Amino acid sequence: MEAIKEHKGKVYPLDRGNVDTDQIIPKQFLKRVERTGFGQFVFNNWRFDDEGNRRPDFDLDDEKFDGASVLIAGENFGCGSSREHAPWALLDYGFRVIIAPSFADIFYNNAFKNGIILIKADESQVKEWMKKSADGTFNLHIDLEKQEIADDEGTVITFNIPGYHKENLLNGWDDISLTLLLDDKIKDYEDRQPQSAKVLDDDGIYKKV
Amino acid sequence: MGKTIIEKIWDSHIVHSEENKPDLIYIDQHLVHEVTSPQAFEGLRLNNRKVRRPDLTYATMDHNVPTQNRDVIKDDISKKQMETLRQNCKEFGVKLADMFHPDQGIVHVIGPQLGLTQPGKTIVCGDSHTSTHGAFGALAFGIGTSEVEHVLATQTLTQSRPKTMNVKINGDLAPGVTAKDLILAIISKFGVKFGTGHVIEYTGEAIRNLSMEGRMTVCNMSIEGGARAGLISPDETTVEFLKGREYVPDGEAYEAWVEEWLSLATDNDAAYDTAIEIDAAEIEPQVSWGTNPGMVVPISAATPSIDGAENKEEIKRALEYMGLEENQPISSIEIDHVFIGSCTNSRLPDLERAAEIVRGHRVKDSVRAMVVPGSFSVKFQAEELGLDKVFKDAGFEWREAGCSMCLAMNDDVVPAGGRCASTSNRNFEGRQGSGSRTHLVSPEMAAVAAIEGTFTDVRKFKTGVPS
């Protein structure tokens, strides 16, 4: 994945709690076998009706939010289905940072693995930023290295982020390569654990090795 | 101090551990399906990697498969996704139960059915309802596609140690109240994120008295409470279920495994990070009214009132989407679709109990009702018992196995504005079709709704052939 050290961008406020991944990317778009091209379908059923017309009560496509790249949302963002198509769609649409009071566990892991910065912020802070960003002129500057968020007025607050995720984001490291460095340990484990001996042979028949 | 089953499994699977980093844990069983795997296999190809342990990997097709006319897949993209899985399994040497294979079914139905699901195993799948397998005392959780690729390549996962939670159910369920009602009541009471960061262990008398199928229903919906996984310590019910399954050994080896499995149960003096309780006796049959699985009330109740509620906007939006009024009695809601199926409630006892209610009755004319068995094997066994005839005589459609109308990726779709009594696990907006409205219920409550056309307390419904 692409390394990311800091990001500055326009904020889009999504003032809803428990946004599930079915809403982030509806099931009709899960059939593709690629990782790319999902951005156009992000929040599809909230943005468009069945005929593809814009729904008036959802403002992501308002001109004032053009180019927004920081998403602010309510608690438990990304709950429900484990579909990684959700972070793929958000990233492909242009969101590099998501700020919410809390995130669902699977989404939290999935998003970091794709280079999105997820930040947990106090509910009151989130509410304040939502208000400020409603007119589409509010930007936030996220400095991952310093773990700081600055607004246009120069107010700076700090945030927490798990060190492991931070390091991976800063370096653009991919988990699999890191794990493969521990290949000896995996082999050791396989040799000493009886659990891994409970395997099937080539014909799918149980055998104890 | 003793350990919980969660800690026992976690500790015995640590491959590598470093301070301030997630643990690297070994995965004993990887289940794969067509929707969340193509990009993972592609990643292996791009990096010239192999599947490390094809023998610990098992694939099937479930999300997209047609539940009638199997050989006709109208949607080219669906077709390509299934063809891609077939090719990937061939190329990487992964065992596949494809659409026409006798072991095919919903991945969370066939794992236990084949005996691949066993106590003490770590089990993952690119599907959030993997928590189902926790019913056997396995640590089973859903993962994203990057993690699917990670497991394919390394047979391990980097995961932070979960917190442990005891959800203790006091007393036993009243007659006519099911495992589905229990888990819906739990999520209704504690909300859709009470489990965040935790693995739940369900304990108490009501859990001990549940069948394995009932336990699977409970564990299945752990994710709807936000938990990373949910499980139940193994006991005699568990080992009895596994006896004789295809991937479970016979004779002495079985006896040895049983001993090991039973020793995994949480120690009496173990402590949990979090503990909550609920009384089973107070639980009635449940019906969801809103657009997340925490928006649930008993059948005797009504939709909530907006005034005075803490989350006014959320309730208002949900009622509007669902086409319901505030304070509307659940028993007044008319449905036009019934879906009995999904990884939550599509196993043989689910279908048997629904058939008992349906027998001798007719599906209401205004209702389209469908039964989708969880696996080819469930379908076959149900047909041996004549359940297909009971359902068909009553006016139900009887289909082939798959995820079907739970998420409507195939042709089984609830139309916009349609209202479905569904035994599935999610009532999110558009889940069963764009603009569709879902009410989550038990198989019994779905069966009664099919006949009455409205939600009716199954305990007041007169079963048997009307005289």
XYZ file of C-alpha atoms in Angstrom:
676
model
C 0.000 0.000 0.000
C 0.922 3.628 -0.442
C 2.739 5.284 2.478
C 0.922 8.220 4.072
C 2.513 10.666 6.522
C 0.065 13.519 6.519
C -3.067 14.589 4.784
C -4.884 17.860 4.346
C -8.323 17.959 2.874
C -11.913 19.125 2.816
C -14.211 17.559 5.377
C -17.468 15.829 4.502
C -19.774 15.385 7.533
C -21.944 12.264 7.603
C -24.094 12.843 10.651
C -25.331 9.282 11.092
C -24.439 6.604 13.633
C -24.035 2.865 13.021
C -23.305 3.321 9.307
C -23.090 -0.282 8.113
C -20.979 -1.581 5.253
C -24.154 -2.520 3.349
C -24.759 1.239 3.055
C -21.129 2.075 2.267
C -21.184 -0.349 -0.656
C -24.462 -2.146 -1.399
C -24.413 -5.817 -2.294
C -25.159 -5.370 -5.998
C -21.610 -4.052 -6.416
C -19.814 -6.929 -4.701
C -19.634 -9.129 -7.758
C -16.552 -7.596 -9.305
C -13.355 -9.600 -9.012
C -11.090 -6.514 -8.964
C -10.142 -4.186 -6.102
C -10.646 -1.013 -8.101
C -13.546 0.949 -9.482
C -15.815 0.836 -6.430
C -15.676 4.580 -5.646
C -18.517 5.563 -7.948
C -20.814 3.232 -5.968
C -19.968 4.436 -2.448
C -23.180 5.099 -0.448
C -25.019 4.331 -3.687
C -28.467 3.688 -2.210
C -28.338 6.881 -0.154
C -27.096 8.965 -3.095
C -29.297 7.623 -5.879
C -32.741 6.104 -6.337
C -33.331 2.982 -8.431
C -33.454 5.068 -11.618
C -30.098 6.619 -10.810
C -31.535 10.026 -9.880
C -29.926 11.915 -7.025
C -31.788 11.750 -3.738
C -32.339 15.263 -2.390
C -31.791 14.287 1.249
C -28.187 13.162 0.785
C -25.595 15.815 0.057
C -22.325 14.026 -0.732
C -22.724 15.033 -4.387
C -23.395 18.696 -3.612
C -20.885 20.861 -5.413
C -19.662 22.337 -2.134
C -18.290 18.926 -1.114
C -16.372 18.346 -4.348
C -12.963 16.976 -3.567
C -13.749 16.130 0.078
C -11.189 13.652 1.381
C -11.786 13.596 5.134
C -14.952 11.813 6.243
C -16.450 12.515 9.646
C -19.148 10.138 10.841
C -21.092 8.977 13.886
C -20.318 6.111 16.249
C -19.750 2.458 15.267
C -18.848 3.365 11.683
C -18.450 0.369 9.347
C -20.537 -2.136 11.313
C -21.996 -5.285 9.784
C -20.574 -7.186 6.854
C -16.810 -7.823 6.648
C -16.701 -6.759 2.976
C -13.410 -4.982 2.269
C -15.204 -3.491 -0.701
C -16.293 -0.825 1.822
C -12.814 0.677 2.409
C -11.975 0.079 -1.267
C -15.001 2.182 -2.241
C -14.249 4.955 0.273
C -10.606 5.142 -0.792
C -11.422 4.980 -4.480
C -13.918 7.819 -4.009
C -11.132 9.900 -2.474
C -11.429 9.561 1.306
C -7.992 9.167 2.931
C -9.000 9.905 6.514
C -12.089 8.847 8.480
C -12.844 10.342 11.884
C -15.562 8.936 14.158
C -16.210 8.364 17.869
C -15.861 4.605 17.293
C -15.436 2.050 14.526
C -16.583 -1.552 14.102
C -13.687 -3.988 14.557
C -13.497 -5.678 11.157
C -13.831 -2.403 9.259
C -11.117 -0.889 11.452
C -8.635 -3.568 10.378
C -9.737 -3.558 6.753
C -9.392 0.193 6.335
C -5.873 0.416 7.779
C -4.725 -2.352 5.457
C -5.679 -0.124 2.563
C -3.856 2.949 3.774
C -6.814 4.859 5.170
C -6.095 6.751 8.401
C -8.809 6.032 10.971
C -9.030 8.359 13.930
C -11.191 7.929 16.995
C -12.204 11.313 18.370
C -14.435 12.446 21.231
C -18.107 12.618 20.378
C -18.219 16.327 21.274
C -15.256 17.058 19.000
C -16.866 15.112 16.165
C -20.121 17.060 16.641
C -18.259 20.371 16.552
C -16.428 19.463 13.333
C -19.669 18.258 11.786
C -21.230 21.653 12.397
C -18.225 23.524 11.082
C -17.962 21.429 7.939
C -21.618 21.633 6.926
C -21.001 24.460 4.454
C -18.244 22.610 2.591
C -15.444 25.053 3.381
C -13.865 23.323 6.364
C -10.499 21.580 6.068
C -8.500 19.472 8.454
C -4.782 18.820 8.383
C -3.833 15.427 9.799
C -0.210 14.866 10.748
C 0.169 11.152 11.357
C 3.752 11.339 12.539
C 2.956 13.880 15.273
C -0.552 12.492 15.822
C -2.056 15.953 15.484
C -5.099 17.388 13.737
C -5.140 21.098 12.878
C -8.107 23.063 11.567
C -8.106 26.190 9.380
C -8.108 28.416 12.442
C -4.915 26.899 13.766
C -6.504 24.915 16.583
C -4.518 21.740 17.089
C -5.616 18.615 18.911
C -3.796 15.327 19.362
C -5.117 11.862 18.687
C -4.252 8.260 19.577
C -3.618 5.561 17.034
C -2.257 2.044 17.591
C 1.500 2.116 17.046
C 1.409 -0.901 14.789
C -1.048 0.670 12.359
C 0.800 3.983 12.473
C 4.092 2.366 11.561
C 2.560 0.432 8.684
C 0.856 3.553 7.309
C 3.976 5.707 7.576
C 6.051 3.118 5.769
C 3.452 1.760 3.399
C 4.248 -1.685 4.713
C 2.217 -4.655 3.720
C 1.336 -7.153 6.426
C 2.032 -10.263 4.420
C 5.634 -9.303 3.695
C 6.147 -8.544 7.388
C 4.704 -11.890 8.419
C 6.769 -13.802 5.885
C 9.854 -12.497 7.690
C 8.654 -14.699 10.562
C 8.410 -17.804 8.427
C 10.725 -19.781 10.753
C 8.408 -19.104 13.650
C 5.421 -20.301 11.658
C 7.280 -23.487 10.785
C 8.242 -23.963 14.442
C 4.652 -23.534 15.447
C 3.462 -26.056 12.904
C 6.030 -28.551 14.134
C 5.119 -28.286 17.777
C 1.343 -27.860 17.790
C -0.793 -30.985 17.798
C -3.686 -28.877 16.547
C -2.017 -28.327 13.195
C -1.521 -32.051 12.868
C -5.236 -32.513 12.500
C -5.181 -32.248 8.745
C -6.669 -33.860 5.726
C -4.697 -35.827 3.210
C -4.842 -35.134 -0.503
C -8.095 -37.019 -0.847
C -9.683 -35.008 1.911
C -9.580 -37.926 4.328
C -8.698 -37.284 7.958
C -5.233 -38.320 8.999
C -3.279 -37.740 12.144
C 0.359 -36.986 11.398
C -6.519 -18.161 38.477
C -8.094 -20.217 35.704
C -8.580 -19.241 32.101
C -11.557 -18.650 29.866
C -11.874 -20.791 26.749
C -11.109 -17.641 24.790
C -7.715 -17.235 26.479
C -6.966 -20.949 26.212
C -7.491 -20.956 22.460
C -5.708 -17.643 21.938
C -2.649 -18.606 23.982
C -2.271 -21.957 22.268
C -2.301 -20.325 18.837
C 0.299 -17.618 19.308
C 3.046 -17.998 16.738
C 4.794 -14.782 17.653
C 4.228 -12.079 20.192
C 5.911 -8.710 20.686
C 5.185 -5.947 23.132
C 2.876 -3.214 21.822
C 2.137 -5.167 18.680
C -0.721 -7.448 17.729
C -0.048 -11.161 18.136
C 0.600 -13.392 15.168
C -1.815 -16.294 15.576
C -2.123 -19.553 13.681
C -5.305 -20.355 11.780
C -6.504 -23.968 11.861
C -9.310 -23.716 9.341
C -9.849 -21.232 6.533
C -13.228 -21.217 4.803
C -13.482 -19.466 1.457
C -16.376 -18.303 -0.734
C -16.716 -16.600 -4.086
C -17.409 -12.989 -3.074
C -14.516 -12.057 -0.788
C -11.753 -14.232 -2.249
C -11.025 -13.276 -5.898
C -8.904 -10.231 -5.027
C -7.010 -12.301 -2.439
C -6.062 -15.014 -4.915
C -5.128 -12.308 -7.417
C -2.812 -10.829 -4.774
C -1.083 -14.197 -4.397
C -0.599 -14.426 -8.144
C 0.824 -10.899 -8.413
C 3.373 -11.693 -5.693
C 4.110 -15.186 -6.905
C 2.906 -16.746 -3.659
C 1.233 -20.059 -2.964
C -1.516 -21.137 -0.608
C 0.561 -22.273 2.361
C -1.863 -24.892 3.680
C -4.417 -25.933 1.064
C -5.240 -28.823 3.402
C -6.557 -26.337 5.971
C -8.538 -24.405 3.368
C -12.000 -25.288 2.112
C -14.067 -23.383 -0.428
C -17.689 -23.330 -1.479
C -20.084 -21.149 -3.469
C -23.009 -19.701 -1.569
C -23.573 -15.935 -1.817
C -24.317 -15.741 -5.525
C -25.695 -19.150 -6.413
C -29.128 -19.436 -7.992
C -31.568 -21.340 -5.783
C -33.483 -22.654 -8.759
C -32.316 -23.666 -12.226
C -28.751 -24.022 -11.000
C -27.231 -24.118 -14.446
C -28.734 -20.804 -15.497
C -26.882 -17.831 -14.033
C -28.456 -14.840 -15.682
C -25.993 -12.317 -14.304
C -22.689 -12.460 -16.202
C -20.748 -10.797 -13.379
C -22.031 -13.365 -10.855
C -21.113 -16.091 -13.272
C -17.617 -14.719 -13.636
C -17.172 -14.534 -9.859
C -18.055 -18.205 -9.473
C -15.941 -19.238 -12.424
C -13.054 -17.275 -10.903
C -13.364 -19.250 -7.645
C -13.375 -22.514 -9.567
C -10.196 -21.540 -11.418
C -8.498 -20.235 -8.293
C -9.220 -23.425 -6.360
C -7.863 -25.492 -9.223
C -4.745 -23.376 -9.622
C -3.947 -23.241 -5.888
C -5.047 -26.756 -4.971
C -7.918 -25.789 -2.694
C -10.776 -28.214 -2.134
C -14.025 -26.785 -3.521
C -17.639 -27.831 -3.030
C -19.058 -26.068 -6.063
C -22.695 -25.422 -6.866
C -23.326 -28.994 -7.995
C -21.335 -30.756 -5.270
C -23.279 -32.745 -2.618
C -21.344 -30.939 0.154
C -22.274 -27.477 -1.168
C -24.125 -25.079 1.069
C -23.815 -21.875 3.040
C -20.242 -21.880 4.304
C -21.386 -21.594 7.948
C -23.747 -24.520 7.534
C -21.353 -26.922 5.824
C -18.358 -26.348 8.142
C -20.153 -27.867 11.148
C -22.019 -30.376 9.001
C -18.763 -31.821 7.657
C -17.072 -31.704 11.048
C -14.463 -29.226 9.829
C -15.647 -27.023 12.673
C -14.261 -28.357 15.937
C -13.700 -27.138 19.491
C -10.437 -25.296 20.057
C -9.822 -24.441 16.419
C -9.185 -20.971 15.128
C -11.484 -20.570 12.133
C -11.693 -17.624 9.763
C -13.633 -16.755 6.638
C -14.114 -13.604 4.613
C -17.584 -13.289 6.074
C -18.687 -11.633 9.290
C -21.010 -14.483 10.267
C -18.049 -16.794 10.775
C -18.816 -16.325 14.474
C -21.398 -19.106 13.905
C -18.673 -21.744 14.351
C -18.097 -20.479 17.885
C -21.076 -22.642 18.892
C -18.573 -25.520 18.995
C -16.088 -23.776 21.242
C -13.977 -22.634 18.300
C -12.563 -19.123 18.036
C -14.133 -18.120 14.747
C -14.309 -14.674 13.232
C -14.886 -12.815 9.998
C -12.042 -11.111 8.137
C -11.584 -8.813 5.155
C -10.096 -9.759 1.815
C -6.576 -8.508 2.666
C -6.685 -10.828 5.662
C -7.995 -13.669 3.493
C -4.888 -13.181 1.359
C -2.744 -13.063 4.506
C -4.144 -16.388 5.707
C -3.831 -17.997 2.282
C -0.184 -16.941 2.100
C 0.911 -17.543 5.704
C -1.831 -19.547 7.523
C -1.581 -16.861 10.220
C -3.150 -13.518 11.073
C -1.932 -10.464 12.953
C -4.627 -9.754 15.513
C -4.722 -7.831 18.750
C -5.678 -9.930 21.762
C -9.437 -9.591 22.258
C -11.104 -8.641 25.498
C -13.290 -11.342 26.986
C -16.970 -10.978 27.815
C -19.373 -13.270 29.617
C -22.953 -12.965 28.427
C -24.749 -15.004 31.043
C -28.295 -16.093 30.393
C -30.084 -16.816 33.670
C -32.789 -19.458 33.724
C -34.317 -21.163 30.728
C -36.325 -19.942 27.759
C -40.111 -20.218 27.940
C -41.826 -22.703 25.599
C -42.192 -21.299 22.088
C -39.226 -18.946 22.581
C -36.163 -19.858 20.524
C -32.437 -19.271 20.206
C -33.214 -16.578 17.634
C -35.435 -14.722 20.083
C -32.700 -15.002 22.688
C -29.988 -13.426 20.561
C -32.352 -10.749 19.207
C -33.332 -9.904 22.788
C -29.666 -9.674 23.807
C -28.838 -7.263 20.965
C -32.028 -5.313 21.616
C -31.098 -4.903 25.276
C -27.386 -4.123 24.927
C -27.225 -2.505 21.474
C -25.358 -3.048 18.224
C -21.918 -2.220 19.593
C -21.867 -3.656 23.098
C -19.432 -6.347 22.009
C -16.870 -4.134 20.257
C -13.312 -5.342 20.891
C -14.556 -8.426 22.718
C -15.016 -12.102 22.124
C -18.226 -13.153 23.855
C -18.708 -16.407 25.691
C -22.387 -17.264 26.131
C -23.036 -19.111 29.377
C -25.935 -20.190 31.555
C -28.700 -22.730 31.722
C -30.534 -21.630 28.585
C -27.348 -22.035 26.520
C -26.638 -25.496 27.939
C -30.171 -26.560 27.013
C -29.876 -25.398 23.407
C -29.200 -27.826 20.567
C -26.060 -27.247 18.483
C -28.251 -25.657 15.822
C -29.685 -23.257 18.404
C -26.202 -22.425 19.648
C -25.129 -21.694 16.083
C -28.055 -19.276 15.732
C -26.918 -17.439 18.878
C -23.218 -17.294 17.970
C -24.033 -16.361 14.374
C -25.405 -12.975 15.401
C -22.554 -12.046 17.774
C -21.274 -9.700 15.094
C -24.619 -7.859 15.125
C -23.786 -6.889 18.700
C -20.406 -5.646 17.466
C -18.386 -8.533 18.924
C -15.317 -9.900 17.197
C -16.605 -13.419 17.858
C -18.978 -15.359 20.077
C -18.527 -18.846 21.421
C -19.836 -21.491 23.784
C -17.688 -23.882 25.839
C -17.975 -27.422 24.449
C -19.967 -30.052 26.353
C -21.641 -33.410 25.704
C -24.056 -31.815 23.217
C -21.068 -30.570 21.202
C -19.137 -33.808 21.051
C -22.290 -35.817 20.347
C -23.041 -33.597 17.338
C -19.544 -34.080 15.930
C -19.458 -37.855 16.315
C -19.313 -39.602 12.959
C -18.937 -36.419 10.880
C -16.809 -36.715 7.771
C -13.740 -34.905 9.096
C -13.958 -36.227 12.650
C -12.052 -39.423 13.437
C -13.644 -42.615 14.770
C -12.850 -44.878 17.683
C -9.943 -44.213 19.983
C -8.845 -41.094 18.156
C -12.317 -39.637 18.640
C -12.242 -40.447 22.354
C -8.856 -38.743 22.694
C -10.106 -35.662 20.902
C -13.247 -35.554 23.033
C -11.125 -35.445 26.151
C -9.068 -32.606 24.724
C -12.148 -30.734 23.508
C -13.953 -30.892 26.845
C -10.855 -29.653 28.667
C -11.149 -26.371 26.745
C -14.230 -25.264 28.672
C -13.769 -22.114 30.737
C -12.339 -22.841 34.180
C -14.612 -22.205 37.170
C -12.316 -19.541 38.588
C -11.655 -17.710 35.333
C -12.436 -14.007 35.093
C -13.731 -11.993 32.130
C -12.937 -8.395 31.228
C -16.655 -7.657 31.003
C -19.726 -9.512 32.258
C -23.390 -8.898 31.532
C -26.546 -10.870 32.277
C -30.034 -11.333 30.957
C -32.983 -13.321 32.329
C -34.259 -15.896 29.866
C -37.728 -16.095 31.369
C -38.528 -12.500 30.476
C -37.896 -13.074 26.769
C -40.857 -13.268 24.353
C -40.778 -14.016 20.629
C -38.988 -11.036 19.072
C -39.544 -8.989 15.905
C -37.230 -6.309 14.548
C -38.964 -3.085 13.562
C -36.074 -0.916 12.301
C -32.936 -0.860 10.200
C -30.360 -2.419 12.488
C -30.465 -5.638 14.520
C -30.695 -3.725 17.795
C -34.064 -2.251 16.775
C -36.056 -5.167 18.077
C -39.108 -5.488 20.348
C -41.221 -8.366 21.691
C -44.229 -9.432 19.625
C -46.576 -7.980 22.255
C -45.000 -4.522 21.965
C -45.132 -1.615 19.540
C -42.605 0.452 17.613
C -40.927 3.057 19.841
C -42.131 6.601 20.278
C -39.914 9.323 18.863
C -40.507 11.929 21.564
C -38.316 11.425 24.571
C -36.011 8.984 22.798
C -32.294 9.629 23.093
C -31.619 8.925 19.417
C -34.661 10.664 17.927
C -33.206 11.168 14.468
C -32.138 7.554 14.136
C -35.565 6.235 15.167
C -37.341 8.689 12.907
C -35.234 7.750 9.908
C -35.657 4.026 10.581
C -39.452 4.273 10.949
C -39.640 6.301 7.773
C -37.561 3.800 5.817
C -39.637 0.939 7.211
C -42.918 2.671 6.391
C -44.087 2.412 9.983
C -45.601 4.827 12.503
C -44.294 5.398 15.986
C -46.127 3.407 18.685
C -47.498 1.059 16.041
C -48.327 -2.410 17.436
C -46.073 -5.073 15.899
C -49.129 -7.313 15.459
C -50.634 -4.747 13.076
C -47.774 -4.940 10.569
C -48.722 -6.718 7.329
C -46.011 -8.554 5.431
C -45.906 -9.691 1.800
C -42.731 -11.819 1.790
C -41.427 -14.606 4.008
C -37.891 -15.929 3.841
C -36.880 -18.990 5.843
C -33.170 -19.551 5.362
C -29.684 -17.994 5.832
C -26.671 -19.000 7.947
C -28.708 -18.031 11.018
C -31.725 -20.300 10.570
C -31.568 -22.774 7.672
C -30.595 -26.007 9.399
C -32.772 -29.093 9.613
C -34.327 -28.401 13.057
C -35.151 -24.845 11.918
C -37.037 -26.232 8.940
C -38.668 -28.987 11.003
C -40.051 -26.507 13.515
C -41.341 -24.200 10.792
C -42.919 -27.159 8.953
C -44.722 -28.229 12.126
C -46.496 -24.882 12.123
C -47.159 -24.794 8.413
C -48.541 -28.341 8.178
C -52.170 -28.268 7.123
C -52.248 -24.502 6.632
C -52.019 -22.247 3.590
C -49.747 -19.306 2.934
C -51.897 -16.199 2.721
C -52.656 -15.189 -0.882
C -50.950 -11.822 -0.527
C -47.685 -13.406 0.664
C -44.805 -14.871 -1.299
C -43.042 -17.372 0.930
C -39.800 -19.212 0.342
C -37.735 -21.858 2.122
C -34.046 -22.038 1.239
C -32.232 -24.906 3.004
C -28.745 -24.104 4.244
C -27.039 -26.884 2.369
C -27.645 -29.581 -0.177
C -27.466 -32.068 2.678
C -30.093 -30.218 4.745
C -32.324 -30.146 1.682
C -31.868 -33.853 1.104
C -32.609 -34.748 4.729
C -35.656 -32.475 4.785
C -36.985 -34.165 1.654
C -36.446 -37.583 3.245
C -38.735 -36.370 6.033
C -41.275 -35.016 3.559
C -40.843 -31.423 4.716
C -40.607 -30.188 1.145
C -44.107 -31.502 0.566
C -45.439 -29.828 3.709
C -44.028 -26.484 2.605
C -45.030 -26.828 -1.038
C -48.563 -27.971 -0.166
C -48.921 -24.839 1.926
C -47.776 -22.624 -0.935
C -44.100 -22.090 -0.068
C -41.410 -22.189 -2.732
C -38.837 -24.893 -1.972
C -35.368 -23.980 -3.227
C -31.771 -25.143 -3.601
C -29.171 -24.207 -0.951
C -27.528 -20.789 -0.787
C -27.468 -17.407 0.954
C -30.336 -16.296 -1.256
C -32.685 -13.608 0.042
C -30.610 -12.861 3.145
C -28.575 -10.475 1.027
C -30.218 -10.844 -2.371
C -27.050 -11.132 -4.444
C -28.770 -13.700 -6.642
C -32.275 -13.431 -8.128
C -34.056 -13.861 -4.799
C -34.930 -10.250 -4.123
C -37.613 -8.461 -2.111
C -38.911 -5.639 -4.325
C -38.766 -1.980 -3.294
C -41.413 -1.284 -0.669
C -41.866 -5.024 -0.074
C -41.977 -6.187 3.520
C -40.360 -9.454 4.526
C -40.535 -11.595 7.647
C -37.063 -13.071 7.473
C -35.131 -15.603 9.543
C -31.865 -13.978 8.475
C -29.561 -11.758 10.533
C -29.592 -8.227 9.118
C -32.367 -5.712 8.610
C -30.128 -3.007 7.146
C -31.602 -0.686 4.545
C -31.737 -2.378 1.159
C -30.309 -5.623 2.488
C -32.885 -7.891 0.813
C -33.215 -5.658 -2.232
C -33.110 -1.939 -2.854
C -35.953 -0.321 -0.880
C -36.924 -3.613 0.775
C -38.052 -3.752 4.411
C -36.851 -6.577 6.615
C -38.236 -7.853 9.922
C -35.977 -10.357 11.657
C -37.775 -13.254 13.351
C -37.416 -16.922 14.279
C -38.412 -19.656 11.793
C -41.571 -20.284 13.832
C -42.591 -16.635 13.749
C -41.824 -16.470 10.014
C -44.008 -19.525 9.391
C -46.931 -18.037 11.301
C -46.489 -14.716 9.498
C -46.687 -16.539 6.158
C -50.054 -18.004 7.109
C -51.564 -14.978 8.837
C -50.005 -12.242 6.714
C -49.221 -10.322 9.906
C -46.953 -10.870 12.894
C -48.664 -13.186 15.362
C -47.371 -14.660 18.601
C -46.459 -18.230 17.695
C -47.463 -19.268 21.210
C -51.054 -18.313 20.463
C -51.114 -19.979 17.077
C -53.011 -23.252 16.820
C -50.862 -25.830 15.064
C -52.106 -28.950 13.348
C -54.546 -29.602 10.569
C -57.612 -27.420 11.008
C -60.735 -29.528 11.503
